[in-house]
Amino acid sequence: MLVRSAPPEILETLFSRLSGTGKVYGPVRQGKAVRFLPLSSISDAELSYQRTVLPPKKFFLPPGETLLTFAGRGEWRVPDEEDERIVLFGLHPCDLHGIEILTVFMSDAVPDSPFLRRREKAFIVGLSCLPDDKCFCRSMGCQTSEKGFDIFITLLGDRVLLRAGSPEGYRLLRMLDGEAREPSREDRERLLNFHRLRNESFTLSLDITDLPEVLDLEEESQVWEELGNRCFTCGNCSIVCPTCSCFNVVDIPSFASGETKRVRTWDSCLFRSYALVAGGHNFREKRAQRVKNRYYHKQKGFVEGFGKPSCVGCGRCISSCPAGIDVVSVFKRLTEAYAK
Amino acid sequence: MSKPKVGFFGLTSCAGDQLMVLNCEDELLKIAGEFEICEFTMAISGHYDGNLDVAFVEGIVAHEKDLKTLEDVRKRSKILVAFGTCAAYGGLPSMEGKFDFNASLKKVYGEETDFLKKLGTRRASPIDRFVKVDFVLPGCPVERDEFLITLASLRKGTLPEFFRRPLCCECKEKENVCLITEEGEVCCGPLTNSGCGARCPSLGSPCAGCRGPLEEIHFDAKAKVYETMGMPLEKVVEKMKNFSAPAWVVSGMEGK
């Protein structure tokens, strides 16, 4: 599809075009945290950010979302649909993959209509990035994205490349023709150099070629027990994971109105209550079983079901674990044990 | 349906949970309209000794009179709610669990402690050590919203189901940067009941554990984390014990 080259000032033009179509959210630095927040101008966005605390799943599967409201027998209503279009500006390739994985998952079996409705309405602008010591997206094949964006921006110093990823993105790029042009030979060289630099900058990597098979063999590995002793099962990794989508549904009655809201809350398979069933039986009673389950789901179960892991290598679980557990070392230890 | 009969009781406590009820100013008239408030230690003088549908009991058992009140309330009530962290886990008054009881008494009251014996002063304890508790509303004080949701559920003839996760979940949903990993603070978040919306960490102050320990706490993991952060383990235990010392004793964690 269409690729255009322009000076960085084009981002201002792009922003004003986008803000005419919906509310624009992008990465904003607040103290030590970077969060996707509403942007009032392009200068609010931190274009060189590393990772936000929460991934963009919060826009499609908001925590504490009201699914329906009921007052009595047979009387219930779903919340009004949000009319406003949202524009997500500045998403890194790992997050684009995260949204794609969630969309596939949420479309499967019983389609999740609130999620899919929001996804359909979102215009997504991707943004290039360089890895830090917690990024391992390249190992997951998520360092670049071929879909899941309308426009993708690659920052190349005093030039930016804008790549269309959808008919709507194509139309928008066409409107910028006055300020943008066909990429020159020099632009192409710069892009290749950028790709090289990005690929050489990874310090963390994980070979997942035979991982599902290794996991089949290492079900009883001591690694799980040790991990169970170290993990708080606090749920931080699930909350910040771009592809963790498990939720609990609770009814919250209002004393003032007499109505009850049915709300879905982010949940985690790491919690004891998650596998608790009627009669008090818990099919993942031990912490080690629950930690293991999360790892197996990402690198085995999802591969079996959907052909690829549901990990995008964004590094959020590493940076947010208060027990200092990192997924790459865990799998490396397993593969080493297997090799012995 | 007749109005449910409810009572609010204060054992030894700061009465902060009862005060929180009175602070529900917008809802007070509705509460009074939908429930028959038979007893309220802080707000109603006089005594009622009939049966109750629901008793909200705040505070700890610190002497014989507390125990008598508690046992009497239990006998008269269909549902007994441990109202606040003191009643549920021991709260701040049970902090003395960290010290020698008799030495503490002497330190505070001097050598003349006979009058305390007459009162039947005892080591402060949460109410589940003496009577069956049907429902727990933790918090110091109880969260207003959770109290009102509880009332709404009771009005429908049931009890609410609060989804208790580690506090970290609410903290991350607020997109806070972790005070443990980023600031090296002694934060009780991973061990503490959610429900406050991570109020303190959202203001930059580490969780003090005032909502009490989760049903399943993982002490060893906590210990390791703080070791790697170069913090003495006792500091963490001490902090958690400020609000829930007796709960830790029962979990077998007291010596660690």
XYZ file of C-alpha atoms in Angstrom:
596
model
C 0.000 0.000 0.000
C 0.971 3.637 -0.004
C 4.155 4.922 1.715
C 4.911 8.627 1.996
C 7.889 10.601 3.198
C 7.592 13.957 4.919
C 9.315 16.246 7.423
C 8.313 15.687 11.085
C 6.013 18.749 10.984
C 3.566 16.584 9.049
C 2.631 14.956 12.348
C 0.904 18.215 13.324
C -1.140 18.188 10.128
C -1.898 14.512 10.647
C -2.956 15.217 14.229
C -5.350 17.986 13.247
C -6.881 15.757 10.557
C -7.258 12.939 13.077
C -8.734 15.097 15.822
C -11.448 16.044 13.359
C -12.514 12.399 13.202
C -12.563 11.487 16.894
C -10.921 11.774 20.268
C -7.177 11.173 19.944
C -5.273 9.201 22.604
C -1.521 8.824 22.713
C 1.444 8.153 25.004
C 1.756 10.864 27.665
C 4.473 10.986 30.280
C 3.357 11.684 33.830
C 6.276 11.391 36.232
C 7.807 7.961 35.817
C 4.715 6.580 34.114
C 3.726 6.756 30.462
C 0.013 6.254 29.859
C -2.255 6.380 26.827
C -4.248 9.535 27.550
C -6.236 12.079 25.523
C -3.998 14.367 23.483
C -4.884 17.983 22.867
C -1.926 18.483 20.560
C 0.864 16.415 19.120
C 3.308 18.012 21.564
C 1.491 16.253 24.456
C 2.671 12.917 23.102
C 6.001 11.413 24.040
C 7.089 9.965 20.713
C 10.195 8.260 22.120
C 8.390 6.427 24.922
C 9.383 2.890 25.771
C 6.199 1.264 27.095
C 2.997 2.436 28.720
C 1.891 0.992 32.077
C -1.313 -0.434 30.597
C -1.513 -1.679 27.023
C -4.176 -0.320 24.660
C -6.494 -3.214 25.570
C -7.950 -0.783 28.122
C -9.739 0.969 25.257
C -11.438 -2.188 24.010
C -11.912 -4.114 27.214
C -12.131 -1.344 29.813
C -11.735 -2.468 33.434
C -14.999 -2.328 35.355
C -17.162 -2.078 32.266
C -20.945 -2.176 32.787
C -22.402 -4.910 30.583
C -26.040 -4.358 31.488
C -28.275 -2.767 34.064
C -31.351 -4.400 35.510
C -34.006 -3.283 37.908
C -36.307 -6.219 38.311
C -37.568 -9.323 36.603
C -37.256 -9.093 32.849
C -36.296 -5.437 32.864
C -32.797 -4.868 31.666
C -30.904 -2.663 29.283
C -27.449 -2.508 27.813
C -25.514 0.760 28.073
C -25.783 3.172 25.147
C -23.124 2.591 22.557
C -20.292 5.076 22.609
C -20.851 7.202 19.504
C -17.484 8.829 19.451
C -14.748 7.372 17.317
C -11.423 6.990 18.993
C -8.030 7.439 17.443
C -5.142 5.610 19.073
C -1.950 7.398 18.168
C 1.557 6.055 18.619
C 1.125 2.330 19.244
C 4.246 0.210 18.971
C 4.207 -2.971 16.823
C 3.953 -5.221 19.919
C 0.757 -3.454 20.957
C -0.646 -3.685 17.427
C -0.025 -7.440 17.607
C -1.622 -7.505 21.048
C -4.803 -5.940 19.674
C -4.788 -8.340 16.716
C -4.446 -11.361 19.017
C -7.241 -10.107 21.255
C -9.446 -9.449 18.235
C -8.951 -12.986 16.920
C -9.655 -14.401 20.362
C -12.689 -12.202 20.988
C -14.150 -13.081 17.585
C -13.864 -16.811 18.246
C -16.767 -19.032 19.392
C -19.022 -16.444 21.074
C -18.037 -13.067 19.622
C -17.601 -10.420 22.311
C -19.720 -7.646 20.867
C -18.703 -4.762 23.171
C -15.048 -5.483 22.440
C -15.501 -5.895 18.687
C -17.707 -2.819 18.387
C -15.024 -0.673 20.008
C -12.276 -2.229 17.918
C -14.192 -1.564 14.728
C -14.590 2.092 15.621
C -10.942 2.728 16.417
C -8.520 4.341 13.999
C -5.015 3.180 14.840
C -1.742 4.920 14.159
C 1.354 2.786 14.739
C 4.754 4.164 15.688
C 8.274 2.790 15.263
C 10.458 2.164 18.305
C 13.802 0.865 19.488
C 13.983 -1.907 22.111
C 15.197 -1.615 25.696
C 16.536 -4.446 27.858
C 13.024 -5.806 28.540
C 11.811 -5.959 24.929
C 11.865 -9.360 23.237
C 9.231 -8.745 20.579
C 11.599 -9.842 17.842
C 11.670 -13.351 19.323
C 7.865 -13.398 19.130
C 7.858 -12.067 15.573
C 6.222 -8.846 16.744
C 8.908 -6.235 16.050
C 7.077 -5.159 12.910
C 3.435 -5.206 12.047
C 1.784 -5.944 8.744
C -1.751 -5.307 9.909
C -3.758 -3.856 12.709
C -2.990 -0.226 11.856
C -4.496 2.392 9.584
C -1.280 4.376 9.356
C 2.175 3.437 10.579
C 4.752 6.116 11.334
C 8.467 5.396 11.232
C 10.616 8.143 12.717
C 13.822 8.687 10.759
C 15.338 11.794 12.317
C 14.405 14.773 10.146
C 12.096 12.644 8.000
C 9.124 10.486 8.845
C 7.725 7.675 6.756
C 3.967 7.224 6.747
C 2.631 3.891 5.639
C -1.038 3.170 4.954
C -2.444 -0.076 6.352
C -6.131 0.287 5.507
C -8.295 1.991 2.871
C -9.108 4.687 5.410
C -5.434 5.213 6.173
C -4.755 5.349 2.445
C -7.363 8.076 1.945
C -5.966 10.086 4.825
C -2.413 9.830 3.483
C -3.649 10.996 0.101
C -5.036 14.122 1.729
C -1.526 14.913 2.974
C -0.091 14.828 -0.542
C 0.724 18.547 -0.441
C 3.218 18.009 2.388
C 4.388 14.477 1.659
C 6.046 12.799 -1.254
C 7.192 9.484 -2.634
C 10.091 8.169 -0.461
C 13.429 9.058 -2.032
C 16.358 6.731 -2.435
C 17.851 8.288 0.692
C 14.624 7.676 2.644
C 14.752 4.029 1.673
C 18.334 3.709 2.808
C 17.485 5.359 6.082
C 14.610 2.975 6.609
C 16.850 -0.018 5.984
C 19.389 1.421 8.406
C 16.685 1.925 10.975
C 15.561 -1.690 10.631
C 19.152 -2.835 11.003
C 19.701 -0.660 14.067
C 16.455 -1.906 15.640
C 17.269 -5.537 15.010
C 20.778 -5.123 16.385
C 19.574 -3.333 19.507
C 17.831 -6.317 21.077
C 19.605 -7.572 24.188
C 16.876 -10.017 25.204
C 15.848 -12.953 23.086
C 14.107 -16.283 23.376
C 14.053 -19.122 20.890
C 10.490 -20.433 20.806
C 10.908 -22.807 17.863
C 10.273 -26.006 19.799
C 8.821 -24.471 22.920
C 5.343 -26.079 22.783
C 6.955 -29.489 22.536
C 9.371 -28.725 25.362
C 6.404 -27.625 27.457
C 4.714 -30.958 26.767
C 7.768 -32.715 28.139
C 8.341 -30.423 31.116
C 4.922 -30.505 32.769
C 6.443 -31.916 35.944
C 9.536 -29.736 35.924
C 10.879 -28.439 39.224
C 10.867 -24.999 37.616
C 7.111 -24.653 38.209
C 7.402 -25.481 41.890
C 10.211 -22.966 42.333
C 8.282 -20.349 40.450
C 5.245 -21.010 42.603
C 7.362 -20.303 45.666
C 8.574 -17.026 44.293
C 5.437 -15.612 42.686
C 3.027 -13.499 44.767
C 0.219 -14.332 42.356
C -0.543 -10.632 42.672
C -1.852 -10.481 39.104
C 0.282 -7.536 38.003
C 1.529 -9.425 34.917
C -2.022 -10.271 33.811
C -3.319 -6.761 34.300
C -0.542 -5.218 32.186
C -0.473 -7.976 29.547
C -1.688 -6.823 26.107
C -3.328 -10.214 25.486
C -4.625 -11.278 28.914
C -8.357 -10.897 28.643
C -9.824 -13.051 31.413
C -12.561 -11.345 33.314
C -14.954 -11.919 36.170
C -18.554 -10.762 36.089
C -20.126 -9.385 39.246
C -23.489 -7.830 40.029
C -23.252 -4.520 41.843
C -26.534 -3.212 43.216
C -26.977 0.496 43.802
C -28.621 1.510 47.050
C -29.576 4.923 45.695
C -31.291 3.823 42.459
C -32.336 0.262 43.299
C -30.844 -0.860 39.982
C -28.118 -3.441 39.655
C -25.179 -3.213 37.316
C -23.593 -6.290 35.842
C -19.934 -5.388 35.638
C -16.957 -7.169 34.217
C -13.705 -6.845 36.081
C -10.243 -7.854 34.939
C -9.342 -11.205 36.438
C -6.296 -13.444 36.390
C -5.752 -17.196 36.250
C -3.157 -16.609 38.966
C -5.850 -15.984 41.566
C -7.048 -18.749 43.761
C -10.672 -17.755 43.158
C -10.229 -18.175 39.392
C -10.396 -21.961 39.380
C -12.722 -22.266 42.334
C -15.922 -24.067 41.407
C -19.154 -25.095 43.111
C -18.691 -27.278 46.143
C -15.445 -25.563 47.037
C -13.334 -27.623 44.641
C -10.387 -25.834 43.116
C -8.838 -27.382 40.057
C -5.711 -25.248 40.391
C -5.369 -25.144 44.120
C -1.595 -24.698 44.254
C 0.158 -21.509 43.349
C 2.670 -23.434 41.204
C -0.194 -24.883 39.128
C -1.599 -21.445 38.482
C 1.694 -19.861 37.507
C 2.389 -22.783 35.193
C -1.051 -22.477 33.654
C -0.413 -18.889 32.674
C 2.855 -19.782 30.957
C 1.302 -22.794 29.194
C -1.599 -20.737 27.981
C 0.656 -18.149 26.368
C 3.185 -20.437 24.716
C 1.311 -23.700 24.192
C -2.472 -23.495 24.457
C -2.753 -20.423 22.280
C -0.318 -21.849 19.748
C -2.473 -24.962 19.494
C -5.655 -22.958 19.163
C -4.561 -20.046 17.014
C -1.237 -20.953 15.472
C 1.016 -18.585 17.391
C 1.858 -17.637 20.963
C -0.246 -15.028 22.730
C 2.860 -13.249 23.937
C 4.067 -10.238 21.977
C 7.311 -9.654 23.872
C 6.400 -6.164 25.086
C 8.229 -6.655 28.397
C 5.437 -5.251 30.571
C 5.213 -8.366 32.736
C 8.949 -8.130 33.365
C 8.901 -4.461 34.267
C 5.877 -4.743 36.564
C 6.654 -7.916 38.527
C 7.313 -7.068 42.188
C 8.931 -10.486 42.617
C 11.376 -9.859 39.802
C 10.248 -12.849 37.725
C 10.940 -12.610 34.023
C 9.303 -14.789 31.448
C 12.377 -15.123 29.248
C 14.557 -16.637 31.997
C 11.760 -19.010 32.965
C 11.475 -20.455 29.468
C 15.240 -20.474 29.057
C 15.615 -22.552 32.201
C 13.065 -25.011 30.875
C 14.715 -25.333 27.488
C 18.077 -25.817 29.188
C 16.659 -28.574 31.352
C 15.310 -30.182 28.212
C 18.635 -29.966 26.434
C 20.451 -31.753 29.279
C -41.806 -7.109 52.960
C -41.258 -5.631 56.383
C -38.231 -3.514 56.976
C -35.146 -5.473 57.966
C -34.077 -4.766 61.529
C -30.467 -3.697 61.749
C -28.082 -2.685 64.496
C -24.685 -1.006 64.547
C -22.447 -1.964 67.431
C -19.160 -0.570 68.569
C -16.841 -2.720 70.621
C -13.483 -1.242 71.588
C -12.614 0.936 68.603
C -12.240 4.462 67.315
C -15.839 4.337 66.040
C -14.617 5.347 62.590
C -16.735 2.762 60.826
C -19.893 3.904 62.563
C -18.943 7.463 61.733
C -18.600 6.427 58.099
C -22.252 5.302 58.222
C -23.291 8.705 59.502
C -21.207 10.297 56.775
C -23.477 8.746 54.125
C -25.429 11.986 54.309
C -27.145 11.722 50.941
C -28.403 8.230 51.711
C -29.195 8.491 55.431
C -32.893 9.214 55.029
C -33.269 6.394 52.542
C -31.415 4.056 54.874
C -33.695 5.062 57.730
C -36.679 4.575 55.448
C -35.781 1.117 54.230
C -34.293 -0.369 57.368
C -35.431 -0.294 60.926
C -32.352 0.878 62.751
C -32.915 -0.612 66.184
C -29.553 0.031 67.756
C -26.643 2.249 66.946
C -23.974 2.616 69.614
C -22.746 5.932 68.286
C -26.006 7.517 67.155
C -28.864 6.183 69.292
C -29.109 6.322 73.071
C -31.192 3.668 74.737
C -31.131 -0.036 74.383
C -32.967 -2.611 72.316
C -32.810 -6.264 73.138
C -34.988 -7.840 70.463
C -33.861 -9.885 67.501
C -32.072 -8.364 64.522
C -31.827 -9.319 60.889
C -28.379 -7.827 60.519
C -25.800 -6.667 63.040
C -22.816 -4.617 61.950
C -20.137 -5.008 64.586
C -17.192 -2.662 64.705
C -14.083 -2.981 66.849
C -12.151 -5.602 68.736
C -12.734 -7.569 71.881
C -10.458 -5.968 74.472
C -12.262 -6.780 77.715
C -15.078 -8.857 79.188
C -17.788 -6.306 78.428
C -16.904 -6.385 74.733
C -17.193 -10.142 74.772
C -20.562 -10.073 76.554
C -21.913 -7.537 74.044
C -20.604 -9.572 71.115
C -22.062 -12.843 72.344
C -25.392 -11.170 73.067
C -25.507 -9.560 69.596
C -24.622 -12.851 67.958
C -27.492 -14.608 69.722
C -29.988 -11.984 68.594
C -28.831 -11.624 64.963
C -29.458 -13.627 61.818
C -26.503 -12.098 59.993
C -23.448 -10.763 61.766
C -21.116 -8.554 59.769
C -17.519 -7.910 60.845
C -17.589 -4.205 60.151
C -14.133 -2.830 59.417
C -10.612 -4.132 59.741
C -10.609 -4.167 63.569
C -13.538 -6.555 63.773
C -12.309 -8.588 60.835
C -8.565 -8.846 61.385
C -7.769 -7.092 64.662
C -6.809 -3.737 63.232
C -4.576 -1.181 64.907
C -5.578 -2.063 68.510
C -4.247 -5.580 67.948
C -0.878 -4.216 67.015
C 0.085 -5.012 70.596
C 0.295 -8.593 69.335
C 3.757 -7.588 68.283
C 4.758 -6.849 71.900
C 4.553 -8.539 75.264
C 1.032 -7.905 76.580
C 1.789 -7.487 80.296
C 4.859 -5.375 79.672
C 2.771 -3.111 77.450
C 0.094 -2.774 80.126
C 2.688 -1.709 82.655
C 4.261 0.703 80.279
C 0.962 2.441 79.617
C -0.788 2.209 83.010
C 2.083 1.891 85.444
C 2.290 -0.640 88.244
C -1.345 -0.237 89.402
C -3.104 -2.501 86.945
C -5.663 -4.049 89.313
C -8.500 -2.029 87.857
C -7.703 -3.497 84.455
C -8.101 -6.969 85.888
C -11.534 -5.966 87.145
C -12.464 -4.887 83.649
C -11.224 -8.192 82.368
C -8.753 -6.564 80.019
C -7.387 -9.026 77.527
C -5.251 -9.166 74.444
C -7.157 -7.404 71.654
C -8.727 -9.868 69.242
C -10.883 -9.813 66.124
C -14.435 -10.981 66.640
C -14.207 -14.263 64.721
C -12.165 -15.651 67.612
C -15.368 -15.732 69.663
C -18.403 -15.903 67.406
C -19.378 -16.979 63.909
C -18.999 -14.159 61.401
C -21.275 -14.297 58.355
C -19.777 -11.532 56.289
C -16.694 -9.341 56.330
C -16.490 -5.724 55.267
C -12.833 -4.756 55.643
C -11.377 -1.263 55.644
C -10.087 1.370 57.995
C -12.664 2.681 57.789
C -15.040 0.550 55.728
C -15.445 1.845 52.164
C -18.628 3.866 51.903
C -19.490 2.357 48.500
C -19.054 -1.181 49.762
C -21.293 -0.413 52.739
C -24.031 0.957 50.481
C -23.733 -2.007 48.097
C -24.096 -4.267 51.117
C -27.265 -2.438 52.153
C -28.637 -2.684 48.616
C -27.972 -6.433 48.592
C -29.512 -6.925 52.022
C -32.596 -5.103 50.780
C -32.803 -7.750 48.035
C -32.454 -10.472 50.634
C -28.884 -11.428 49.851
C -25.284 -10.504 50.563
C -23.013 -8.904 47.964
C -20.114 -10.647 46.337
C -17.078 -8.438 46.369
C -14.360 -9.617 44.044
C -11.266 -9.468 46.241
C -8.078 -9.282 44.252
C -4.626 -8.221 45.403
C -4.547 -4.456 45.721
C -1.896 -4.388 42.942
C -4.653 -4.985 40.389
C -6.473 -1.783 41.257
C -3.151 0.028 41.434
C -2.175 -1.098 37.936
C -5.639 -0.290 36.604
C -4.903 3.252 37.762
C -1.655 2.965 35.797
C 0.537 3.696 38.780
C 4.224 2.931 38.625
C 5.050 0.198 41.165
C 6.286 1.667 44.453
C 8.123 -1.568 45.267
C 10.094 -1.978 42.066
C 10.510 1.687 41.167
C 10.777 3.421 44.534
C 11.966 0.624 46.816
C 9.103 1.270 49.232
C 7.670 -1.212 51.718
C 4.276 -1.542 50.033
C 1.720 -4.083 51.270
C -0.219 -4.069 47.976
C 0.515 -7.652 46.854
C -0.809 -9.025 50.164
C -3.771 -6.754 50.748
C -7.481 -6.933 49.861
C -8.556 -4.708 46.992
C -11.632 -2.508 47.223
C -10.239 0.956 48.019
C -9.167 1.660 44.436
C -5.514 1.731 45.542
C -6.104 5.078 47.208
C -2.731 5.470 48.937
C -0.410 4.240 46.158
C -2.304 6.460 43.721
C -1.228 9.387 45.895
C 2.338 8.118 45.980
C 2.131 6.578 49.423
C 2.752 2.830 49.777
C -0.111 0.578 50.869
C -0.225 0.197 54.646
C -2.294 -2.967 54.457
C -5.315 -1.401 56.197
C -7.803 -3.591 54.312
C -6.266 -6.721 55.750
C -4.567 -9.728 54.201
C -5.909 -11.609 51.215
C -7.372 -15.018 51.763
C -4.221 -16.475 50.304
C -1.078 -14.579 51.132
C 2.317 -15.564 49.971
C 4.826 -14.680 52.570
C 7.900 -16.369 51.110
C 7.650 -14.455 47.864
C 7.319 -11.211 49.746
C 10.347 -12.078 51.831
C 12.486 -12.733 48.768
C 11.513 -9.499 47.122
C 12.512 -7.415 50.051
C 15.738 -9.338 50.469
C 16.713 -8.455 46.930
C 15.767 -4.847 47.594
C 18.090 -4.874 50.599
C 15.340 -4.318 53.119
C 15.089 -6.190 56.402
C 12.271 -8.672 56.237
C 11.042 -7.721 59.708
C 10.087 -4.317 58.383
C 7.544 -5.810 56.013
C 6.050 -8.134 58.587
C 5.877 -5.322 61.085
C 4.070 -3.130 58.602
C 1.542 -5.791 57.668
C 1.011 -6.556 61.346
C 0.027 -2.970 62.099
C -3.450 -3.693 60.823
C -3.765 -7.436 60.980
C -1.405 -8.928 63.554
C -3.789 -11.687 64.734
C -4.444 -12.819 61.166
C -0.720 -13.336 60.691
C -0.442 -15.318 63.906
C -3.106 -17.712 62.684
C -1.419 -18.070 59.296
C 1.673 -19.381 61.064
C 3.719 -16.468 59.808
C 4.319 -14.830 63.155
C 7.781 -16.238 63.744
C 9.167 -15.479 60.314
